[in-house]
Amino acid sequence: MASDSSPPAAASSPQGPGDKLAVFWHEGMLAHDAGRGVFDSGRDPGFLDVLDQHPENADRVRNMVSILRRGPIAPFVSWHSGRPAHASELLSFHSSEYIEELVQANATGAKKFCEGTFLNPGSWGAALLAAGTTLSAVKHILDGHGNLAYALVRPPGHHAQPDRADGYCFLNNAGLAVHLALDSGRSKVAVVDIDVHYGNGTAEGFYRTENVLTISLHMRHGSWGPSHPQSGSVDEIGEGKGLGYNLNIPLPNGSGDAGYEYAMNELVVPAIDKFQPQLLVFVVGQDSSAFDPNGRQCLTMEGYRKIGQIMRSMANRHSNGQILIVQEGGYHITYSAYCLHATLEGVLDLEAPLLDDPIAYYPEDERYTKKVVDMIKDSWKQSVPFLKDI
């Protein structure tokens, strides 16, 4: 029987700006090494002296850890150790056949699951730590120990579907956390994913579910092969009981800070207000930034900070300030850490920025993005029953 793990009563006010963010981390996740090659391909053409480190590498996360430990946000952060997930915990989201495929791949030493997605020695242990650490983070909230928790994890997870790996991802960390929240008594959970790529794995896992609202803001990249058949288009809105509860926001390349803020306010906020979740899961990827090698969306620290503030405002209205944050992409070794810092400043609802943007200057024109957002809104009014009057 599910325990009663609903948000605290309304008399218990949400966290104030001075409260801390619980960061869950385990350095064993650094052991995953996807190798070197031409960008993420793993290929060596034989005529290049220097190959790329795979974009999903340990250094990007080392900087995220260090900026939270030694940056100006450090006084607002508390640190908690992660743990590996148990095999039985993985079955809430993933099929037993797929988990066995991962176990066998680890036993044989290495396997390429799809383009860019390599399980090498150390990868499976890191993936189990990422899943377990995310479960520990959401349990911190569910058990009433705090309202804000951040699972600083790798390998990422939002492309991992119930029965397959995809896009650097093996286990769907956020999806596992959502199931734990539902099993613990939360009747409705909303996922807001701002990684530059469509959170197709999370969407697939809840595509026929009415008590989980999945929202993904991403660049329009479409399907990229058998491992990623979903397109991320506006018309992928769920099926059966889940019809209308998967909302895709494919944004034009270069949407920038103003474009993303407009999309959040015009699309995400009304949908969340209508759905009224008891927990918000905020899936973050800094690959939407102006300098990321894997995206083209041109967000800066200012844009990430504003998105964090909007998320906090929605959580204060619907889940008594409770937000689980789950790390996904973000591949610029230094700027990703700065954008993470800004995002968490926003979530903490700090009065003023703690860090200046070291490099961002990108002229933006949000007019086209606003037209696209308005078109998406019209589409939702016609096709999503609970949003017909937004």
mmCIF file of C-alpha atoms in Angstrom:
data_model
loop_
_atom_site.group_PDB
_atom_site.id
_atom_site.type_symbol
_atom_site.label_atom_id
_atom_site.label_comp_id
_atom_site.label_asym_id
_atom_site.label_seq_id
_atom_site.Cartn_x
_atom_site.Cartn_y
_atom_site.Cartn_z
ATOM 1 C CA MET A 1 0.000 0.000 0.000
ATOM 2 C CA ALA A 2 1.331 3.452 -0.875
ATOM 3 C CA SER A 3 2.249 5.626 2.052
ATOM 4 C CA ASP A 4 0.806 9.099 2.433
ATOM 5 C CA SER A 5 3.550 11.284 1.019
ATOM 6 C CA SER A 6 1.509 14.263 -0.103
ATOM 7 C CA PRO A 7 2.988 17.765 0.170
ATOM 8 C CA PRO A 8 2.901 19.414 3.607
ATOM 9 C CA ALA A 9 -0.319 21.136 4.583
ATOM 10 C CA ALA A 10 -0.887 24.650 3.309
ATOM 11 C CA ALA A 11 -0.167 26.064 6.753
ATOM 12 C CA SER A 12 3.434 24.984 6.265
ATOM 13 C CA SER A 13 4.889 27.707 4.075
ATOM 14 C CA PRO A 14 7.255 26.906 1.210
ATOM 15 C CA GLN A 15 10.959 27.356 1.685
ATOM 16 C CA GLY A 16 12.233 30.882 1.885
ATOM 17 C CA PRO A 17 15.162 32.218 -0.127
ATOM 18 C CA GLY A 18 17.597 31.416 2.684
ATOM 19 C CA ASP A 19 16.888 27.676 2.736
ATOM 20 C CA LYS A 20 19.358 25.184 1.326
ATOM 21 C CA LEU A 21 19.371 23.017 -1.755
ATOM 22 C CA ALA A 22 20.216 19.368 -1.029
ATOM 23 C CA VAL A 23 22.722 18.141 -3.633
ATOM 24 C CA PHE A 24 23.040 14.378 -4.075
ATOM 25 C CA TRP A 25 26.297 13.220 -5.615
ATOM 26 C CA HIS A 26 28.705 10.260 -5.709
ATOM 27 C CA GLU A 27 32.126 10.470 -7.339
ATOM 28 C CA GLY A 28 31.811 6.884 -8.574
ATOM 29 C CA MET A 29 29.794 8.317 -11.456
ATOM 30 C CA LEU A 30 33.036 9.718 -12.849
ATOM 31 C CA ALA A 31 34.065 6.162 -13.798
ATOM 32 C CA HIS A 32 31.905 6.153 -16.947
ATOM 33 C CA ASP A 33 34.175 6.827 -19.939
ATOM 34 C CA ALA A 34 32.589 6.879 -23.395
ATOM 35 C CA GLY A 35 35.978 7.155 -25.111
ATOM 36 C CA ARG A 36 37.353 9.420 -27.823
ATOM 37 C CA GLY A 37 36.704 9.973 -31.510
ATOM 38 C CA VAL A 38 35.188 12.468 -33.923
ATOM 39 C CA PHE A 39 32.820 14.241 -31.516
ATOM 40 C CA ASP A 40 30.577 11.484 -30.063
ATOM 41 C CA SER A 41 31.038 8.884 -32.806
ATOM 42 C CA GLY A 42 33.879 6.898 -31.255
ATOM 43 C CA ARG A 43 35.454 6.786 -34.718
ATOM 44 C CA ASP A 44 39.097 7.467 -35.537
ATOM 45 C CA PRO A 45 39.441 8.308 -39.241
ATOM 46 C CA GLY A 46 43.213 7.833 -39.052
ATOM 47 C CA PHE A 47 44.210 11.267 -40.329
ATOM 48 C CA LEU A 48 43.586 13.414 -37.225
ATOM 49 C CA ASP A 49 46.313 13.886 -34.618
ATOM 50 C CA VAL A 50 43.863 14.930 -31.876
ATOM 51 C CA LEU A 51 40.482 13.292 -31.288
ATOM 52 C CA ASP A 52 37.622 14.677 -29.244
ATOM 53 C CA GLN A 53 36.875 13.432 -25.802
ATOM 54 C CA HIS A 54 33.273 12.185 -25.918
ATOM 55 C CA PRO A 55 31.058 15.183 -25.037
ATOM 56 C CA GLU A 56 29.432 13.286 -22.154
ATOM 57 C CA ASN A 57 32.625 13.076 -20.141
ATOM 58 C CA ALA A 58 33.596 13.298 -16.499
ATOM 59 C CA ASP A 59 35.192 16.749 -16.769
ATOM 60 C CA ARG A 60 31.883 18.502 -17.447
ATOM 61 C CA VAL A 61 30.476 17.135 -14.192
ATOM 62 C CA ARG A 62 33.667 17.755 -12.240
ATOM 63 C CA ASN A 63 33.170 21.455 -12.957
ATOM 64 C CA MET A 64 29.530 21.289 -11.877
ATOM 65 C CA VAL A 65 30.601 19.778 -8.573
ATOM 66 C CA SER A 66 33.398 22.284 -8.048
ATOM 67 C CA ILE A 67 31.309 25.372 -8.831
ATOM 68 C CA LEU A 68 28.721 24.267 -6.281
ATOM 69 C CA ARG A 69 31.422 23.519 -3.687
ATOM 70 C CA ARG A 70 33.557 26.624 -4.191
ATOM 71 C CA GLY A 71 31.382 29.096 -6.099
ATOM 72 C CA PRO A 72 29.288 31.820 -4.440
ATOM 73 C CA ILE A 73 26.281 29.484 -4.252
ATOM 74 C CA ALA A 74 28.135 27.162 -1.843
ATOM 75 C CA PRO A 75 26.530 28.578 1.375
ATOM 76 C CA PHE A 76 23.080 27.702 -0.014
ATOM 77 C CA VAL A 77 23.966 24.044 -0.677
ATOM 78 C CA SER A 78 24.114 20.940 1.515
ATOM 79 C CA TRP A 79 25.809 17.765 0.288
ATOM 80 C CA HIS A 80 24.469 14.218 0.483
ATOM 81 C CA SER A 81 25.981 10.964 -0.717
ATOM 82 C CA GLY A 82 24.347 8.997 -3.486
ATOM 83 C CA ARG A 83 24.040 5.220 -3.737
ATOM 84 C CA PRO A 84 23.680 2.558 -6.425
ATOM 85 C CA ALA A 85 20.181 1.485 -7.358
ATOM 86 C CA HIS A 86 19.120 -2.080 -6.706
ATOM 87 C CA ALA A 87 18.166 -4.099 -9.764
ATOM 88 C CA SER A 88 14.604 -4.478 -8.487
ATOM 89 C CA GLU A 89 14.202 -0.681 -8.333
ATOM 90 C CA LEU A 90 14.892 -0.373 -12.052
ATOM 91 C CA LEU A 91 11.845 -2.439 -13.011
ATOM 92 C CA SER A 92 9.386 0.317 -12.163
ATOM 93 C CA PHE A 93 10.383 1.996 -15.436
ATOM 94 C CA HIS A 94 12.445 -0.503 -17.448
ATOM 95 C CA SER A 95 11.653 -3.987 -18.752
ATOM 96 C CA SER A 96 13.453 -6.960 -17.224
ATOM 97 C CA GLU A 97 14.705 -7.956 -20.688
ATOM 98 C CA TYR A 98 16.377 -4.578 -21.186
ATOM 99 C CA ILE A 99 18.001 -4.638 -17.746
ATOM 100 C CA GLU A 100 19.359 -8.102 -18.524
ATOM 101 C CA GLU A 101 20.772 -6.749 -21.795
ATOM 102 C CA LEU A 102 22.629 -4.069 -19.839
ATOM 103 C CA VAL A 103 23.909 -6.615 -17.290
ATOM 104 C CA GLN A 104 25.182 -8.884 -20.053
ATOM 105 C CA ALA A 105 26.838 -5.981 -21.872
ATOM 106 C CA ASN A 106 28.651 -5.091 -18.672
ATOM 107 C CA ALA A 107 29.714 -8.704 -18.190
ATOM 108 C CA THR A 108 31.236 -8.869 -21.662
ATOM 109 C CA GLY A 109 33.127 -5.616 -21.094
ATOM 110 C CA ALA A 110 31.759 -3.136 -23.625
ATOM 111 C CA LYS A 111 28.950 -2.502 -26.087
ATOM 112 C CA LYS A 112 27.872 0.225 -28.481
ATOM 113 C CA PHE A 113 24.089 0.476 -28.051
ATOM 114 C CA CYS A 114 23.503 3.124 -30.705
ATOM 115 C CA GLU A 115 25.279 6.111 -32.209
ATOM 116 C CA GLY A 116 27.175 7.972 -29.480
ATOM 117 C CA THR A 117 26.076 5.595 -26.701
ATOM 118 C CA PHE A 118 28.849 3.354 -25.392
ATOM 119 C CA LEU A 119 28.784 1.129 -22.321
ATOM 120 C CA ASN A 120 32.395 0.529 -21.306
ATOM 121 C CA PRO A 121 34.033 -0.851 -18.157
ATOM 122 C CA GLY A 122 32.843 1.350 -15.300
ATOM 123 C CA SER A 123 29.744 2.562 -17.150
ATOM 124 C CA TRP A 124 27.212 0.168 -15.601
ATOM 125 C CA GLY A 125 28.332 0.972 -12.062
ATOM 126 C CA ALA A 126 28.072 4.687 -12.829
ATOM 127 C CA ALA A 127 24.594 4.223 -14.324
ATOM 128 C CA LEU A 128 23.422 2.364 -11.209
ATOM 129 C CA LEU A 129 24.813 5.181 -9.076
ATOM 130 C CA ALA A 130 23.021 7.791 -11.189
ATOM 131 C CA ALA A 131 19.705 5.973 -10.785
ATOM 132 C CA GLY A 132 20.120 5.329 -7.066
ATOM 133 C CA THR A 133 21.339 8.845 -6.381
ATOM 134 C CA THR A 134 18.257 10.272 -8.098
ATOM 135 C CA LEU A 135 16.036 7.987 -6.032
ATOM 136 C CA SER A 136 17.784 9.178 -2.866
ATOM 137 C CA ALA A 137 17.202 12.783 -3.891
ATOM 138 C CA VAL A 138 13.468 12.362 -4.435
ATOM 139 C CA LYS A 139 13.151 10.349 -1.214
ATOM 140 C CA HIS A 140 14.733 13.290 0.626
ATOM 141 C CA ILE A 141 11.720 15.340 -0.466
ATOM 142 C CA LEU A 142 9.124 12.599 -0.009
ATOM 143 C CA ASP A 143 10.305 11.914 3.551
ATOM 144 C CA GLY A 144 9.958 15.586 4.466
ATOM 145 C CA HIS A 145 13.652 16.390 4.907
ATOM 146 C CA GLY A 146 13.583 19.342 2.504
ATOM 147 C CA ASN A 147 11.762 20.884 -0.416
ATOM 148 C CA LEU A 148 14.598 21.257 -2.913
ATOM 149 C CA ALA A 149 16.838 18.394 -4.012
ATOM 150 C CA TYR A 150 19.236 18.163 -6.945
ATOM 151 C CA ALA A 151 20.458 14.850 -8.341
ATOM 152 C CA LEU A 152 23.846 15.728 -9.855
ATOM 153 C CA VAL A 153 24.215 12.583 -11.912
ATOM 154 C CA ARG A 154 25.788 11.010 -14.961
ATOM 155 C CA PRO A 155 25.383 9.193 -17.286
ATOM 156 C CA PRO A 156 22.239 11.155 -18.168
ATOM 157 C CA GLY A 157 18.905 9.393 -18.475
ATOM 158 C CA HIS A 158 16.056 11.196 -20.230
ATOM 159 C CA HIS A 159 16.540 9.441 -23.591
ATOM 160 C CA ALA A 160 16.535 5.954 -22.037
ATOM 161 C CA GLN A 161 13.232 4.290 -22.876
ATOM 162 C CA PRO A 162 11.668 1.359 -21.031
ATOM 163 C CA ASP A 163 13.321 -1.124 -23.388
ATOM 164 C CA ARG A 164 16.324 0.587 -24.961
ATOM 165 C CA ALA A 165 19.309 2.890 -24.517
ATOM 166 C CA ASP A 166 19.543 6.107 -26.496
ATOM 167 C CA GLY A 167 21.428 9.394 -26.675
ATOM 168 C CA TYR A 168 24.178 8.684 -24.085
ATOM 169 C CA CYS A 169 21.508 7.339 -21.662
ATOM 170 C CA PHE A 170 21.109 3.858 -20.156
ATOM 171 C CA LEU A 171 18.685 4.260 -17.216
ATOM 172 C CA ASN A 172 15.955 6.872 -16.988
ATOM 173 C CA ASN A 173 16.833 8.529 -13.690
ATOM 174 C CA ALA A 174 13.950 11.027 -13.692
ATOM 175 C CA GLY A 175 11.435 8.366 -14.719
ATOM 176 C CA LEU A 176 12.464 6.138 -11.833
ATOM 177 C CA ALA A 177 12.043 9.064 -9.424
ATOM 178 C CA VAL A 178 8.570 9.811 -10.777
ATOM 179 C CA HIS A 179 7.485 6.222 -10.149
ATOM 180 C CA LEU A 180 8.805 6.367 -6.584
ATOM 181 C CA ALA A 181 6.830 9.569 -5.988
ATOM 182 C CA LEU A 182 3.643 7.966 -7.335
ATOM 183 C CA ASP A 183 4.206 4.817 -5.289
ATOM 184 C CA SER A 184 4.737 7.009 -2.207
ATOM 185 C CA GLY A 185 1.343 8.632 -2.494
ATOM 186 C CA ARG A 186 1.740 11.610 -4.807
ATOM 187 C CA SER A 187 -1.309 11.507 -7.055
ATOM 188 C CA LYS A 188 0.064 13.728 -9.843
ATOM 189 C CA VAL A 189 3.629 14.552 -10.895
ATOM 190 C CA ALA A 190 4.783 16.988 -13.598
ATOM 191 C CA VAL A 191 8.109 16.797 -15.437
ATOM 192 C CA VAL A 192 9.525 19.905 -17.116
ATOM 193 C CA ASP A 193 12.567 19.113 -19.287
ATOM 194 C CA ILE A 194 14.723 21.966 -20.650
ATOM 195 C CA ASP A 195 17.565 19.869 -22.094
ATOM 196 C CA VAL A 196 18.144 20.883 -25.712
ATOM 197 C CA HIS A 197 16.990 17.449 -26.914
ATOM 198 C CA TYR A 198 13.534 15.936 -26.605
ATOM 199 C CA GLY A 199 13.094 13.949 -23.382
ATOM 200 C CA ASN A 200 11.753 11.072 -25.447
ATOM 201 C CA GLY A 201 12.533 8.317 -22.966
ATOM 202 C CA THR A 202 10.639 9.944 -20.116
ATOM 203 C CA ALA A 203 7.766 10.758 -22.473
ATOM 204 C CA GLU A 204 7.626 7.172 -23.720
ATOM 205 C CA GLY A 205 7.540 5.799 -20.188
ATOM 206 C CA PHE A 206 4.446 7.831 -19.287
ATOM 207 C CA TYR A 207 2.860 8.197 -22.731
ATOM 208 C CA ARG A 208 -0.316 6.362 -21.729
ATOM 209 C CA THR A 209 -0.510 7.770 -18.203
ATOM 210 C CA GLU A 210 -2.851 10.497 -16.998
ATOM 211 C CA ASN A 211 -1.234 11.194 -13.623
ATOM 212 C CA VAL A 212 2.135 12.262 -15.052
ATOM 213 C CA LEU A 213 2.393 15.391 -17.203
ATOM 214 C CA THR A 214 5.578 15.457 -19.276
ATOM 215 C CA ILE A 215 6.618 18.757 -20.868
ATOM 216 C CA SER A 216 9.738 19.073 -23.007
ATOM 217 C CA LEU A 217 11.232 22.269 -24.453
ATOM 218 C CA HIS A 218 13.784 21.351 -27.098
ATOM 219 C CA MET A 219 15.226 22.281 -30.446
ATOM 220 C CA ARG A 220 13.518 20.806 -33.488
ATOM 221 C CA HIS A 221 15.819 17.890 -34.229
ATOM 222 C CA GLY A 222 13.285 15.168 -35.085
ATOM 223 C CA SER A 223 13.965 11.440 -34.919
ATOM 224 C CA TRP A 224 17.605 10.409 -35.140
ATOM 225 C CA GLY A 225 17.257 6.709 -35.901
ATOM 226 C CA PRO A 226 15.963 3.391 -34.530
ATOM 227 C CA SER A 227 16.989 4.215 -30.959
ATOM 228 C CA HIS A 228 15.045 7.502 -31.071
ATOM 229 C CA PRO A 229 11.898 6.986 -33.173
ATOM 230 C CA GLN A 230 10.024 9.850 -31.512
ATOM 231 C CA SER A 231 10.106 13.199 -33.320
ATOM 232 C CA GLY A 232 9.334 15.543 -30.425
ATOM 233 C CA SER A 233 6.689 17.246 -32.538
ATOM 234 C CA VAL A 234 3.626 19.057 -31.213
ATOM 235 C CA ASP A 235 1.308 16.245 -32.283
ATOM 236 C CA GLU A 236 2.946 13.657 -30.004
ATOM 237 C CA ILE A 237 0.510 14.281 -27.133
ATOM 238 C CA GLY A 238 0.101 10.862 -25.536
ATOM 239 C CA GLU A 239 -2.273 7.956 -26.116
ATOM 240 C CA GLY A 240 -5.224 6.348 -24.346
ATOM 241 C CA LYS A 241 -5.601 7.648 -20.806
ATOM 242 C CA GLY A 242 -2.446 9.691 -21.406
ATOM 243 C CA LEU A 243 -3.895 11.653 -24.312
ATOM 244 C CA GLY A 244 -2.978 15.286 -23.746
ATOM 245 C CA TYR A 245 -0.462 14.621 -20.987
ATOM 246 C CA ASN A 246 2.693 14.709 -23.109
ATOM 247 C CA LEU A 247 3.347 18.264 -24.268
ATOM 248 C CA ASN A 248 6.178 19.011 -26.680
ATOM 249 C CA ILE A 249 7.534 22.502 -27.282
ATOM 250 C CA PRO A 250 9.915 22.266 -30.270
ATOM 251 C CA LEU A 251 11.549 25.683 -30.485
ATOM 252 C CA PRO A 252 13.435 27.250 -33.394
ATOM 253 C CA ASN A 253 17.219 27.259 -33.267
ATOM 254 C CA GLY A 254 18.529 30.364 -31.531
ATOM 255 C CA SER A 255 15.376 31.000 -29.478
ATOM 256 C CA GLY A 256 17.480 32.617 -26.734
ATOM 257 C CA ASP A 257 16.565 33.921 -23.300
ATOM 258 C CA ALA A 258 13.515 35.952 -24.322
ATOM 259 C CA GLY A 259 12.122 33.152 -26.476
ATOM 260 C CA TYR A 260 12.437 30.582 -23.704
ATOM 261 C CA GLU A 261 10.910 32.916 -21.125
ATOM 262 C CA TYR A 262 7.955 33.503 -23.456
ATOM 263 C CA ALA A 263 7.511 29.747 -23.958
ATOM 264 C CA MET A 264 7.637 29.128 -20.217
ATOM 265 C CA ASN A 265 5.055 31.810 -19.439
ATOM 266 C CA GLU A 266 2.712 31.145 -22.351
ATOM 267 C CA LEU A 267 2.846 27.344 -22.457
ATOM 268 C CA VAL A 268 4.446 25.712 -19.434
ATOM 269 C CA VAL A 269 2.925 27.856 -16.676
ATOM 270 C CA PRO A 270 -0.705 27.549 -17.914
ATOM 271 C CA ALA A 271 -0.322 23.777 -18.360
ATOM 272 C CA ILE A 272 1.117 23.311 -14.875
ATOM 273 C CA ASP A 273 -1.562 25.555 -13.363
ATOM 274 C CA LYS A 274 -4.267 23.433 -15.003
ATOM 275 C CA PHE A 275 -2.654 20.095 -14.066
ATOM 276 C CA GLN A 276 -1.886 21.073 -10.428
ATOM 277 C CA PRO A 277 0.867 18.531 -9.667
ATOM 278 C CA GLN A 278 1.878 17.503 -6.172
ATOM 279 C CA LEU A 279 5.539 17.342 -7.183
ATOM 280 C CA LEU A 280 7.590 19.099 -9.869
ATOM 281 C CA VAL A 281 10.507 17.281 -11.484
ATOM 282 C CA PHE A 282 12.807 19.769 -13.221
ATOM 283 C CA VAL A 283 15.017 18.022 -15.786
ATOM 284 C CA VAL A 284 17.945 20.308 -16.596
ATOM 285 C CA GLY A 285 20.474 20.291 -19.404
ATOM 286 C CA GLN A 286 22.838 23.143 -20.145
ATOM 287 C CA ASP A 287 23.171 22.036 -23.771
ATOM 288 C CA SER A 288 20.581 24.721 -24.602
ATOM 289 C CA SER A 289 23.278 27.329 -23.955
ATOM 290 C CA ALA A 290 24.775 29.752 -26.451
ATOM 291 C CA PHE A 291 28.107 27.925 -26.487
ATOM 292 C CA ASP A 292 27.235 24.242 -26.248
ATOM 293 C CA PRO A 293 28.666 21.959 -28.960
ATOM 294 C CA ASN A 294 25.516 19.819 -28.949
ATOM 295 C CA GLY A 295 22.784 22.466 -29.241
ATOM 296 C CA ARG A 296 21.830 25.707 -30.930
ATOM 297 C CA GLN A 297 19.371 27.417 -28.589
ATOM 298 C CA CYS A 298 21.535 30.324 -27.357
ATOM 299 C CA LEU A 299 20.409 30.473 -23.726
ATOM 300 C CA THR A 300 22.689 32.422 -21.386
ATOM 301 C CA MET A 301 22.980 32.482 -17.619
ATOM 302 C CA GLU A 302 20.232 35.102 -17.484
ATOM 303 C CA GLY A 303 17.825 32.810 -19.315
ATOM 304 C CA TYR A 304 18.590 29.808 -17.129
ATOM 305 C CA ARG A 305 18.181 31.913 -13.997
ATOM 306 C CA LYS A 306 14.772 33.113 -15.175
ATOM 307 C CA ILE A 307 13.627 29.561 -15.959
ATOM 308 C CA GLY A 308 14.679 28.520 -12.452
ATOM 309 C CA GLN A 309 12.671 31.372 -10.964
ATOM 310 C CA ILE A 310 9.582 30.391 -12.953
ATOM 311 C CA MET A 311 9.922 26.785 -11.803
ATOM 312 C CA ARG A 312 10.172 27.897 -8.189
ATOM 313 C CA SER A 313 7.100 30.086 -8.541
ATOM 314 C CA MET A 314 5.072 27.171 -9.939
ATOM 315 C CA ALA A 315 6.279 24.878 -7.168
ATOM 316 C CA ASN A 316 5.258 27.414 -4.541
ATOM 317 C CA ARG A 317 1.738 27.438 -5.980
ATOM 318 C CA HIS A 318 1.255 23.710 -6.460
ATOM 319 C CA SER A 319 3.685 21.551 -4.455
ATOM 320 C CA ASN A 320 4.560 23.734 -1.462
ATOM 321 C CA GLY A 321 7.870 24.638 -3.007
ATOM 322 C CA GLN A 322 8.976 21.052 -3.642
ATOM 323 C CA ILE A 323 11.157 20.502 -6.708
ATOM 324 C CA LEU A 324 13.339 17.551 -7.647
ATOM 325 C CA ILE A 325 16.055 18.671 -10.091
ATOM 326 C CA VAL A 326 17.723 16.004 -12.245
ATOM 327 C CA GLN A 327 20.872 16.631 -14.276
ATOM 328 C CA GLU A 328 20.973 15.661 -17.961
ATOM 329 C CA GLY A 329 23.131 17.184 -20.734
ATOM 330 C CA GLY A 330 25.380 20.214 -20.935
ATOM 331 C CA TYR A 331 28.667 19.703 -22.761
ATOM 332 C CA HIS A 332 30.643 22.942 -22.708
ATOM 333 C CA ILE A 333 33.217 22.087 -20.071
ATOM 334 C CA THR A 334 33.157 25.459 -18.291
ATOM 335 C CA TYR A 335 30.049 27.368 -19.367
ATOM 336 C CA SER A 336 27.727 24.480 -18.464
ATOM 337 C CA ALA A 337 28.812 24.869 -14.832
ATOM 338 C CA TYR A 338 28.073 28.595 -14.927
ATOM 339 C CA CYS A 339 24.612 27.950 -16.425
ATOM 340 C CA LEU A 340 23.898 25.341 -13.761
ATOM 341 C CA HIS A 341 24.871 27.864 -11.085
ATOM 342 C CA ALA A 342 22.456 30.403 -12.580
ATOM 343 C CA THR A 343 19.623 27.841 -12.824
ATOM 344 C CA LEU A 344 19.977 26.935 -9.167
ATOM 345 C CA GLU A 345 20.137 30.615 -8.168
ATOM 346 C CA GLY A 346 16.731 30.948 -9.805
ATOM 347 C CA VAL A 347 15.319 27.876 -8.081
ATOM 348 C CA LEU A 348 16.586 29.189 -4.746
ATOM 349 C CA ASP A 349 14.817 32.488 -5.492
ATOM 350 C CA LEU A 350 17.835 34.548 -4.516
ATOM 351 C CA GLU A 351 17.364 38.297 -4.557
ATOM 352 C CA ALA A 352 20.248 39.083 -6.911
ATOM 353 C CA PRO A 353 22.597 37.150 -9.218
ATOM 354 C CA LEU A 354 25.649 35.719 -7.488
ATOM 355 C CA LEU A 355 27.772 35.303 -10.624
ATOM 356 C CA ASP A 356 28.275 37.475 -13.680
ATOM 357 C CA ASP A 357 28.178 35.807 -17.078
ATOM 358 C CA PRO A 358 31.817 35.444 -18.183
ATOM 359 C CA ILE A 359 31.294 35.175 -21.932
ATOM 360 C CA ALA A 360 27.705 35.569 -23.055
ATOM 361 C CA TYR A 361 26.879 38.051 -25.724
ATOM 362 C CA TYR A 362 24.543 36.922 -28.434
ATOM 363 C CA PRO A 363 22.091 39.279 -30.126
ATOM 364 C CA GLU A 364 18.694 37.643 -30.239
ATOM 365 C CA ASP A 365 15.430 38.213 -32.043
ATOM 366 C CA GLU A 366 12.625 36.401 -30.295
ATOM 367 C CA ARG A 367 9.881 37.426 -32.738
ATOM 368 C CA TYR A 368 9.918 34.192 -34.730
ATOM 369 C CA THR A 369 10.047 32.083 -31.574
ATOM 370 C CA LYS A 370 7.025 33.933 -30.194
ATOM 371 C CA LYS A 371 5.093 33.152 -33.385
ATOM 372 C CA VAL A 372 5.970 29.462 -33.011
ATOM 373 C CA VAL A 373 4.936 29.472 -29.336
ATOM 374 C CA ASP A 374 1.612 31.075 -30.242
ATOM 375 C CA MET A 375 1.043 28.374 -32.882
ATOM 376 C CA ILE A 376 1.801 25.633 -30.344
ATOM 377 C CA LYS A 377 -0.656 27.221 -27.920
ATOM 378 C CA ASP A 378 -3.388 27.215 -30.569
ATOM 379 C CA SER A 379 -2.617 23.563 -31.306
ATOM 380 C CA TRP A 380 -2.925 22.614 -27.641
ATOM 381 C CA LYS A 381 -6.275 24.400 -27.344
ATOM 382 C CA GLN A 382 -7.608 22.252 -30.170
ATOM 383 C CA SER A 383 -6.040 18.893 -29.316
ATOM 384 C CA VAL A 384 -5.472 18.771 -25.522
ATOM 385 C CA PRO A 385 -8.788 18.588 -23.633
ATOM 386 C CA PHE A 386 -7.608 19.993 -20.299
ATOM 387 C CA LEU A 387 -5.964 22.983 -22.008
ATOM 388 C CA LYS A 388 -8.843 24.057 -24.258
ATOM 389 C CA ASP A 389 -9.311 27.358 -22.380
ATOM 390 C CA ILE A 390 -5.724 28.384 -21.612
#
